[in-house]
Tab-separated table of C-alpha atoms in Angstrom:
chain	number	residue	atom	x	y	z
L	241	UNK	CA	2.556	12.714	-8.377
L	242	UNK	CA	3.294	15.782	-10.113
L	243	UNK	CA	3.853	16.247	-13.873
L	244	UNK	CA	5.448	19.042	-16.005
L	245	UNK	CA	2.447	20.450	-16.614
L	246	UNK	CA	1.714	20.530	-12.889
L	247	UNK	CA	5.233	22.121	-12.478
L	248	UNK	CA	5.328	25.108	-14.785
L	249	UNK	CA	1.421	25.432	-13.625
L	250	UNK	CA	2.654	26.517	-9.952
L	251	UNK	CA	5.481	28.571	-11.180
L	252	UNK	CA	3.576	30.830	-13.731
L	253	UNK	CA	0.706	31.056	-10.646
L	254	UNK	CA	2.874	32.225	-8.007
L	255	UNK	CA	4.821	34.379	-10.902
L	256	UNK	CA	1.252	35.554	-11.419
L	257	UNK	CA	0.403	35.996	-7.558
L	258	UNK	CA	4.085	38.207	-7.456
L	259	UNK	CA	2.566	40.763	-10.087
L	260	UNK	CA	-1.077	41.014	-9.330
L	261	UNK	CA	-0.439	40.827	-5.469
L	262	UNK	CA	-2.566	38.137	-4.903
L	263	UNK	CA	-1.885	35.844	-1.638
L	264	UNK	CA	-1.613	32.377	-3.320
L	265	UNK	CA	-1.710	28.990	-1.407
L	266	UNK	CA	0.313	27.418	-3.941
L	267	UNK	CA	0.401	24.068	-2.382
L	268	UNK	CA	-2.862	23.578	-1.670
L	269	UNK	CA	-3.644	24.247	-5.347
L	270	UNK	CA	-1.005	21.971	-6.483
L	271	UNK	CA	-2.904	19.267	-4.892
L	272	UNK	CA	-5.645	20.486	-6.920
L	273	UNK	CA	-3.920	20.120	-9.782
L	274	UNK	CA	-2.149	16.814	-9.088
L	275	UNK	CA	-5.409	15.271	-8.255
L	276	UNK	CA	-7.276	16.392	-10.903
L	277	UNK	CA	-4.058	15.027	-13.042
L	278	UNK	CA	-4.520	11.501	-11.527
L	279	UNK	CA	-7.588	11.213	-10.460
L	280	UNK	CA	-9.785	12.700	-13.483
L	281	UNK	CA	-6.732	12.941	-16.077
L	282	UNK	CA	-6.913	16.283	-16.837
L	283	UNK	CA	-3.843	16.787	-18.647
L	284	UNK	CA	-3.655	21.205	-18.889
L	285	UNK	CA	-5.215	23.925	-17.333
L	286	UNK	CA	-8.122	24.319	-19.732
L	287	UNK	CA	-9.388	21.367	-18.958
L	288	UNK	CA	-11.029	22.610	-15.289
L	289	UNK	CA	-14.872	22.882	-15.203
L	290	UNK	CA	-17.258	23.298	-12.296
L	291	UNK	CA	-17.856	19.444	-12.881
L	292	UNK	CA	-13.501	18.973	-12.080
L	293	UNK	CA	-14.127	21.167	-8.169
L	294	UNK	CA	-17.105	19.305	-7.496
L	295	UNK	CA	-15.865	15.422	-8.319
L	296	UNK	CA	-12.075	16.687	-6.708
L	297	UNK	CA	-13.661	18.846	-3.390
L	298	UNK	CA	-16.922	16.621	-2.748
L	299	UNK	CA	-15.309	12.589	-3.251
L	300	UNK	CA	-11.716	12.955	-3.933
L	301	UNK	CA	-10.389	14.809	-1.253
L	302	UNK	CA	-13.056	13.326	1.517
L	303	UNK	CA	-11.795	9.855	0.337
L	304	UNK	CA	-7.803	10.952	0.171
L	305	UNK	CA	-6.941	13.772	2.049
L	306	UNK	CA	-6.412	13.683	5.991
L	307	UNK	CA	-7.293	17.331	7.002
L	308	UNK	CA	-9.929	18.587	9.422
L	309	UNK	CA	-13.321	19.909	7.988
L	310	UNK	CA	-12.875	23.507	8.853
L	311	UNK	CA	-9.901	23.327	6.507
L	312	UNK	CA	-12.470	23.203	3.733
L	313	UNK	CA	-12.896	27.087	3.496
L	314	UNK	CA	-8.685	26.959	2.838
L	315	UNK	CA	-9.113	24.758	0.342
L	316	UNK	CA	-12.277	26.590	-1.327
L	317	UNK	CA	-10.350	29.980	-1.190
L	318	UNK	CA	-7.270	28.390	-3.141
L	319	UNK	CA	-10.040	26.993	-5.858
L	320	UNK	CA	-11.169	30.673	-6.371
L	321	UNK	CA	-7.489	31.744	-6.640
L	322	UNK	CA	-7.180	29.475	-9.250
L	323	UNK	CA	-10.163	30.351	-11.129
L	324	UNK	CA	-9.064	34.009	-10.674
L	325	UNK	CA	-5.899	32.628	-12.119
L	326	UNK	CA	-7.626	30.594	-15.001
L	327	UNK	CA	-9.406	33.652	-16.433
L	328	UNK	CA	-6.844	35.858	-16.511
L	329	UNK	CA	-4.539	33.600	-18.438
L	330	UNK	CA	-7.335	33.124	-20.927
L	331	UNK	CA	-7.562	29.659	-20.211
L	332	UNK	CA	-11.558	29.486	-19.222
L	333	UNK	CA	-14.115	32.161	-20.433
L	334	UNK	CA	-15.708	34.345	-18.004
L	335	UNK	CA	-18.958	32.240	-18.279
L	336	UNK	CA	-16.899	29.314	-17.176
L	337	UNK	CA	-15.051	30.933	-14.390
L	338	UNK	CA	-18.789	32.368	-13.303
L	339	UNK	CA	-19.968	28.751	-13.097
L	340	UNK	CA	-16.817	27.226	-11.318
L	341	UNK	CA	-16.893	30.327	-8.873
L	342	UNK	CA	-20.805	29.550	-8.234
L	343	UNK	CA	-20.142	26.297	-7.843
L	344	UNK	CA	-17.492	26.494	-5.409
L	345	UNK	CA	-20.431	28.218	-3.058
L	346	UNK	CA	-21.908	25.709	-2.802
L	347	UNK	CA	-19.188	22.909	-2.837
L	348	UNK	CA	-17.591	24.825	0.399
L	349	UNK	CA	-20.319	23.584	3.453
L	350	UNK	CA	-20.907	20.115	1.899
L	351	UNK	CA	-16.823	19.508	1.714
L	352	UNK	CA	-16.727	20.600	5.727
L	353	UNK	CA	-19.331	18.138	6.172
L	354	UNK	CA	-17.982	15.268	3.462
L	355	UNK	CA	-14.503	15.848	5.207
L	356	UNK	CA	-16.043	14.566	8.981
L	357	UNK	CA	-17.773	12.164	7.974
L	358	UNK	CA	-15.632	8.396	8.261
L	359	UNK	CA	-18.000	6.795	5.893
L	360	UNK	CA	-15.979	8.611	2.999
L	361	UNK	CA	-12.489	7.853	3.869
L	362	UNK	CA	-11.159	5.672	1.994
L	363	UNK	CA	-8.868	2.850	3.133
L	364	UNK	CA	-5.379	4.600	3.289
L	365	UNK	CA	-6.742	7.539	5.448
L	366	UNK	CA	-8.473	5.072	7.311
L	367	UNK	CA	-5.355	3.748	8.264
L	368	UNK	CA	-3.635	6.692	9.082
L	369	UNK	CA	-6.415	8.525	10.723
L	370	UNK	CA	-6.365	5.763	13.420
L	371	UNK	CA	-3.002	5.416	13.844
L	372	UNK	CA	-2.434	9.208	14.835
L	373	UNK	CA	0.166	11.091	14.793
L	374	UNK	CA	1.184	10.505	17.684
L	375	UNK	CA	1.891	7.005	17.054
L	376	UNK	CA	3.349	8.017	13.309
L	377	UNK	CA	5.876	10.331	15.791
L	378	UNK	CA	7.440	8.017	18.241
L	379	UNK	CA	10.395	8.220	19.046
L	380	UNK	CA	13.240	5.729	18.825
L	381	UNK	CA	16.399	4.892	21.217
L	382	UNK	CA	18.780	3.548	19.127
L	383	UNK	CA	21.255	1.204	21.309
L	384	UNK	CA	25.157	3.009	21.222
L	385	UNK	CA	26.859	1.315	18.275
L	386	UNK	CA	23.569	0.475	16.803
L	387	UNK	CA	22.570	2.894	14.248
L	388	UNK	CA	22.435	1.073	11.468
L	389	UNK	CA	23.350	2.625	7.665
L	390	UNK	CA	20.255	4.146	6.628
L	391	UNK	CA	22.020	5.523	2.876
L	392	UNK	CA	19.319	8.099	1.609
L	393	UNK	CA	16.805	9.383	4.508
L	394	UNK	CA	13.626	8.253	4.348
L	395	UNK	CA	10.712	10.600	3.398
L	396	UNK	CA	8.225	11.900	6.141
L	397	UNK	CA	5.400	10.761	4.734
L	398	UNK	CA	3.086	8.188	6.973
L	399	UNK	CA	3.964	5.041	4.592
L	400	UNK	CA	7.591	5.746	5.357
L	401	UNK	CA	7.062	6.512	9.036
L	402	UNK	CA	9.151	4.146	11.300
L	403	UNK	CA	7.433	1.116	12.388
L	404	UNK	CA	6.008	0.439	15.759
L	405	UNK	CA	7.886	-1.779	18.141
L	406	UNK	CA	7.295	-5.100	19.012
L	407	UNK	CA	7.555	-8.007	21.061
L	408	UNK	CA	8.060	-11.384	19.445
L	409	UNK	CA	7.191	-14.854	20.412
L	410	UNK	CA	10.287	-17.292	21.695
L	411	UNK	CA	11.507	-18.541	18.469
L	412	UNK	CA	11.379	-22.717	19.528
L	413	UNK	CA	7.271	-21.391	19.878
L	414	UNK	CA	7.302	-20.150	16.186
L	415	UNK	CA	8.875	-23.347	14.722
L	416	UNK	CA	6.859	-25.395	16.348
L	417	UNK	CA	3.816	-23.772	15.074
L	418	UNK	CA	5.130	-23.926	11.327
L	419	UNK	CA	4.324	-28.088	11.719
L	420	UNK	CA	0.368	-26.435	11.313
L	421	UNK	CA	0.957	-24.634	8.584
L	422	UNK	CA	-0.966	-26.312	5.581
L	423	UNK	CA	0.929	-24.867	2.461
L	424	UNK	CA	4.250	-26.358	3.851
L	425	UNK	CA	1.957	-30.056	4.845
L	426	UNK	CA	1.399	-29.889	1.078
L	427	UNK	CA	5.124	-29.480	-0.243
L	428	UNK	CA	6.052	-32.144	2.110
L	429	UNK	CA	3.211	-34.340	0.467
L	430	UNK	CA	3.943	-33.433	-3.112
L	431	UNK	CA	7.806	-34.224	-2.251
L	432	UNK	CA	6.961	-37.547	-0.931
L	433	UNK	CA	4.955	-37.861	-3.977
L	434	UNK	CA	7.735	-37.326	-6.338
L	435	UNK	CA	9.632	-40.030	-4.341
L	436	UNK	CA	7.193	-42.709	-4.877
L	437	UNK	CA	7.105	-42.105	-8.573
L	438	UNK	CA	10.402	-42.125	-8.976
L	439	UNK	CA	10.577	-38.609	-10.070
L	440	UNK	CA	13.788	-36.475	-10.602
L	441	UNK	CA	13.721	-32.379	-10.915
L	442	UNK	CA	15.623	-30.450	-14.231
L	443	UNK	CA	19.268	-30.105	-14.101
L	444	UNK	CA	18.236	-26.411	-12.792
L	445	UNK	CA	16.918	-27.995	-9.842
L	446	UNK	CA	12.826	-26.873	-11.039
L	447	UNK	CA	10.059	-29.319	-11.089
L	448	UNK	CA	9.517	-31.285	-14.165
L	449	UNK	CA	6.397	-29.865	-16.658
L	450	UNK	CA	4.700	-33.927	-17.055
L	451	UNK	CA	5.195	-33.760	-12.912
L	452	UNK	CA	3.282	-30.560	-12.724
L	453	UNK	CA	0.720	-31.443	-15.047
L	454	UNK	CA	-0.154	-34.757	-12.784
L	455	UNK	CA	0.638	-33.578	-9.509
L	456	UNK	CA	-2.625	-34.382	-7.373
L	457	UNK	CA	-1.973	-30.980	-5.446
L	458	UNK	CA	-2.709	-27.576	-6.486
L	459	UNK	CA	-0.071	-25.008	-7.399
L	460	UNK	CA	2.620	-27.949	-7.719
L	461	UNK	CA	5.206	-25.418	-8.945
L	462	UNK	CA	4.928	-23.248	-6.080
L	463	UNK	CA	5.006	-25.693	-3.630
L	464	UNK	CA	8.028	-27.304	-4.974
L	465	UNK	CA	10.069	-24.319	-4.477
L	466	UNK	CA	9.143	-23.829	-1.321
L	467	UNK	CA	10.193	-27.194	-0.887
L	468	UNK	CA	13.185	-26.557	-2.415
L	469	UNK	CA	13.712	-23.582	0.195
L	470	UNK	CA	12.936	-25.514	3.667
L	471	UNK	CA	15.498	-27.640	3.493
L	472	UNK	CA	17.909	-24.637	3.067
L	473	UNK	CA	19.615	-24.418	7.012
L	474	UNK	CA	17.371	-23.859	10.293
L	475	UNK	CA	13.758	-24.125	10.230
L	476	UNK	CA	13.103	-19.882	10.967
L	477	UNK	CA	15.827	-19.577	8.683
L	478	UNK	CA	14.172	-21.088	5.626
L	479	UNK	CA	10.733	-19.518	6.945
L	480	UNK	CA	12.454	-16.435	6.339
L	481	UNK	CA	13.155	-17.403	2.805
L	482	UNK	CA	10.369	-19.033	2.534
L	483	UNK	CA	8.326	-15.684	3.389
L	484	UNK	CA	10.260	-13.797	1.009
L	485	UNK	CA	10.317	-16.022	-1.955
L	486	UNK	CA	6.480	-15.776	-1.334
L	487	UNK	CA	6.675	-11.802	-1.404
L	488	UNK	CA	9.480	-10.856	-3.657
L	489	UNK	CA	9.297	-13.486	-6.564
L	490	UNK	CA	6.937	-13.672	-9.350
L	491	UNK	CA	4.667	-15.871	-8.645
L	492	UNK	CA	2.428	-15.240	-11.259
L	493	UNK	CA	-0.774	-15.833	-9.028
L	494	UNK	CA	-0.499	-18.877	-7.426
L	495	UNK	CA	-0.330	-17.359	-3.798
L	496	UNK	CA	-3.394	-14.895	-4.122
L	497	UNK	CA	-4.786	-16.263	-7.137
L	498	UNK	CA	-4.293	-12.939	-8.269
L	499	UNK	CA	-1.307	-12.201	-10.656
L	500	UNK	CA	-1.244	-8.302	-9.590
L	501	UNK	CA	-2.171	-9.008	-5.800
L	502	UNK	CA	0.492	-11.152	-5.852
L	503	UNK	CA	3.224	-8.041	-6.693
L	504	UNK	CA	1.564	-5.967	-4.107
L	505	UNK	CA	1.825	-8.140	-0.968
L	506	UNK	CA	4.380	-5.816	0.458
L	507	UNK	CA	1.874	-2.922	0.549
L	508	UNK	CA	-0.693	-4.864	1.757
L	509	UNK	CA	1.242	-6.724	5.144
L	510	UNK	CA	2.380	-3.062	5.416
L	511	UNK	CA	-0.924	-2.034	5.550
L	512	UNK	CA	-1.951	-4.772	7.868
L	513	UNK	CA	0.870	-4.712	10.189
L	514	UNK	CA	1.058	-0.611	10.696
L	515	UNK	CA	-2.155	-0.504	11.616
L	516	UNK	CA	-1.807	-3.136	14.722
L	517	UNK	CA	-5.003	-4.337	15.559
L	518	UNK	CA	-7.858	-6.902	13.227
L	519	UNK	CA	-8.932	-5.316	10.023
L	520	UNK	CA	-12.521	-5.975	8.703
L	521	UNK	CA	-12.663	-8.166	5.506
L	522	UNK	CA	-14.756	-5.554	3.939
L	523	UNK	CA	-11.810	-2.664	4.687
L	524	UNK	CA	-9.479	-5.139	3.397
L	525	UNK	CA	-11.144	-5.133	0.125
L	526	UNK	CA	-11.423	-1.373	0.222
L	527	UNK	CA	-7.327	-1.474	0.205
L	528	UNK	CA	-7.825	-3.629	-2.590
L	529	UNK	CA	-9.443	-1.725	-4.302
L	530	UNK	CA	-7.644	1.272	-4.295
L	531	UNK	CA	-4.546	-0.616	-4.715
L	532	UNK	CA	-5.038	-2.770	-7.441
L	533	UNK	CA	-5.550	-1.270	-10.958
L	534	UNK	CA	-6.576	-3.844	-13.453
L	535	UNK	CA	-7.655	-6.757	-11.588
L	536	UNK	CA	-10.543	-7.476	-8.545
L	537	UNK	CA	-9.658	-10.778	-6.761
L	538	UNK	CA	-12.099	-12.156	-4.831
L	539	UNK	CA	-10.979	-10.795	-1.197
L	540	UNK	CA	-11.989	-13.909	0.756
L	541	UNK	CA	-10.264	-16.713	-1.969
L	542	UNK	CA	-7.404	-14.527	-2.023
L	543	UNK	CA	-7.154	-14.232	2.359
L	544	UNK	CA	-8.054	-17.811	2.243
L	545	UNK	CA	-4.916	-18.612	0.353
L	546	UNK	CA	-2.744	-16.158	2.118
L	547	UNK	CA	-3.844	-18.174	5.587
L	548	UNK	CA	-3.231	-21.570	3.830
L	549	UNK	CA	0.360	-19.874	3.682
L	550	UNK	CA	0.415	-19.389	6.801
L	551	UNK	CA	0.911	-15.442	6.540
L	552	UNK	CA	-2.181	-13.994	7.584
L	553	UNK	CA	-5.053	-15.039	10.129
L	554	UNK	CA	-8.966	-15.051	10.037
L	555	UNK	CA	-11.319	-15.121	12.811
L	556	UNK	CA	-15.070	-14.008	12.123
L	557	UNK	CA	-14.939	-10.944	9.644
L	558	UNK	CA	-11.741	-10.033	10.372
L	559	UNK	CA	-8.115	-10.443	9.382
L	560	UNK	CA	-4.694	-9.993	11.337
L	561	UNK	CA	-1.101	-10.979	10.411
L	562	UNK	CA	0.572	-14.320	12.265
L	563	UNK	CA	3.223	-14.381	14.439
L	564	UNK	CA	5.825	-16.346	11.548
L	565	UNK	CA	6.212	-14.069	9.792
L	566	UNK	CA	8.500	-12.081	12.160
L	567	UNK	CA	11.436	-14.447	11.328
L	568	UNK	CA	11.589	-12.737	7.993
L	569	UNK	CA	12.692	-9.274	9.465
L	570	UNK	CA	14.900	-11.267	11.872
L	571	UNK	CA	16.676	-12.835	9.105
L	572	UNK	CA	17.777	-10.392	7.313
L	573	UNK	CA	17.784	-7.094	9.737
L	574	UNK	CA	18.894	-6.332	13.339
L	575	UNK	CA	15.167	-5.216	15.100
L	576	UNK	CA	16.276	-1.575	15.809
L	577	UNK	CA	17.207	-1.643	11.653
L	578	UNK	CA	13.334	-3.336	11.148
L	579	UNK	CA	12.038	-0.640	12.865
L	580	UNK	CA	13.641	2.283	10.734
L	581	UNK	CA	13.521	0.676	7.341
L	582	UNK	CA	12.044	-1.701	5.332
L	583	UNK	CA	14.022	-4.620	5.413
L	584	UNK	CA	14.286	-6.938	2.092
L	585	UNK	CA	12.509	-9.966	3.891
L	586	UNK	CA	8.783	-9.470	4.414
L	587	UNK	CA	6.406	-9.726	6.362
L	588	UNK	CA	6.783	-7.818	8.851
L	589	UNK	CA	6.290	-8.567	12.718
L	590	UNK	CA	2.940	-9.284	14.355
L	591	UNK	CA	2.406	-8.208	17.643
L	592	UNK	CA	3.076	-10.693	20.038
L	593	UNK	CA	1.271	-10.369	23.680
């Protein structure tokens, strides 16, 4: 998140802090700065105006941060250390740093209150807020002989936080289930298809471009490589694939319907499975939105498709993932492994009563 400018920013304050001896929170106003650098692309320290605390304190950090509302006094008082720090570097004029300092009186009770209230949050603190900490904490027993090669450690952030545990389905349950799901119906169909006209694939194994163009099923391409992939060894097995072919592999929008949705299923099954319980379409779309940056799918076509794959669920107004797509953790990782890292094969585990 943070940029040079960002960088030498917090060393000449706390330099600054050293000489003047001024108590500085210098993290707190590096999130100020790094926010205001993504957020509102202020680019240099001149660039802060009353207008930059009240769009950062009032909707940014209500909709991003996780912190309690009385921490909104800590976060005002770092503000005015960096207005203090603004105007003695010459960077503002003292008119400026009168109207920042004004208007950080006033921002202080309405960020307290903007802070509490859940209507603000936006989807990622959502997530996390209900989750807890405790449940970002648990702990872990690890089998003897078990611990699997993590290489670098992962960071403590709440994305990277271990994964809850779970309890799968029997796996002769799961494959029989697959026979329902409709996208692989449909690669059966368009293989039988193919047969009956007599059709052969490319010497690269791929689906011909005049077979594509009058296949009488959607996403022809698609389907034929998913084809391709169930006959590879055991049906989980080739779910597995299957699932990560889906995830991994540019599909170029025929899953979602969404080119860039399609890149970001990892973070949104992530999303889905961390935080254990039915999601409301309209939150899902809120994820969307803030994870997306150049396109806006249409949220139900885009589920739709995903439970035409088989991948997610839908009942009423809200979303879950299935129970398949656990065999594409147990393909590729051993489940205490799943549960410390993300494993290559995606989605992960849903949890199974």
């Amino acid at each position: 998140m943070s940029i040079e400018w960002v960088n030498r920013a917090i060393d000449d304050l706390r330099a600054w802090g050293r000489a003047h001896e001024v108590d500085v929170d210098a993290d707190e106003v590096r999130l100020l700065c790094d926010y205001a650098s993504d957020y509102l692309n202020v680019t240099e320290l001149g660039e802060f105006t009353p207008a930059t605390f009240e769009e950062l304190l009032l909707s940014i950090y209500p909709r991003k941060v996780i912190a309690p509302p009385e921490s909104a006094s800590e976060t005002v008082a770092a503000a005015r250390t960096l207005v203090d720090f603004l105007l003695d570097l010459g960077e503002i004029s003292e008119e400026r740093a009168a109207l920042m300092r004004g208007a950080l009186t006033g921002i202080e009770p309405e960020m307290a209150t903007a802070l509490a209230d859940p209507a603000n949050f936006g989807m990622a603190k959502s997530l996390f807020s209900s989750i807890g900490p405790e449940s970002l904490e648990q702990s872990i027993a690890i089998p003897a002989g078990e611990v699997p090669d993590l290489g670098e450690a992962p960071c403590d952030c709440p994305a990277c936080a271990p994964l809850p545990a779970v309890r799968l389905a029997p796996e002769h349950e799961l494959e029989a289930a697959l026979e329902a799901v409709p996208v692989l119906g449909e690669a059966r169909a368009l293989r039988e298809w193919l047969a009956e006209r007599g059709s052969t694939p490319t010497a690269k194994g791929r689906l011909r471009v005049k077979d594509a163009a009058a296949a009488p099923l959607p996403t022809p391409s698609l389907l034929w490589d998913l084809g391709r992939l169930r006959e590879r060894g055991a049906p989980m097995d080739a779910w597995a694939s299957m699932v990560e072919f889906l995830v991994e592999k540019d599909t170029a929008g025929q899953v979602t319907g969404s080119a860039e949705l399609d890149e970001e299923l990892y973070d949104l099954f992530d999303m889905l499975y961390r935080l254990q319980s039915p999601v409301p379409v309209t939150v899902v779309g809120e994820y969307l939105d803030e994870l997306l940056e150049y396109e806006r799918p249409d949220v139900d076509a885009a589920l739709g498709r995903l439970a035409h794959c088989g991948l997610v669920s839908r009942s009423g107004d809200a979303v879950t993932l299935t129970p398949w797509p656990a065999t594409a953790c147990a393909a590729s990782t051993s489940a205490t492994a799943w549960r410390l890292r993300k494993p290559r094969t995606w989605p992960p585990p849903t949890p199974w009563a």
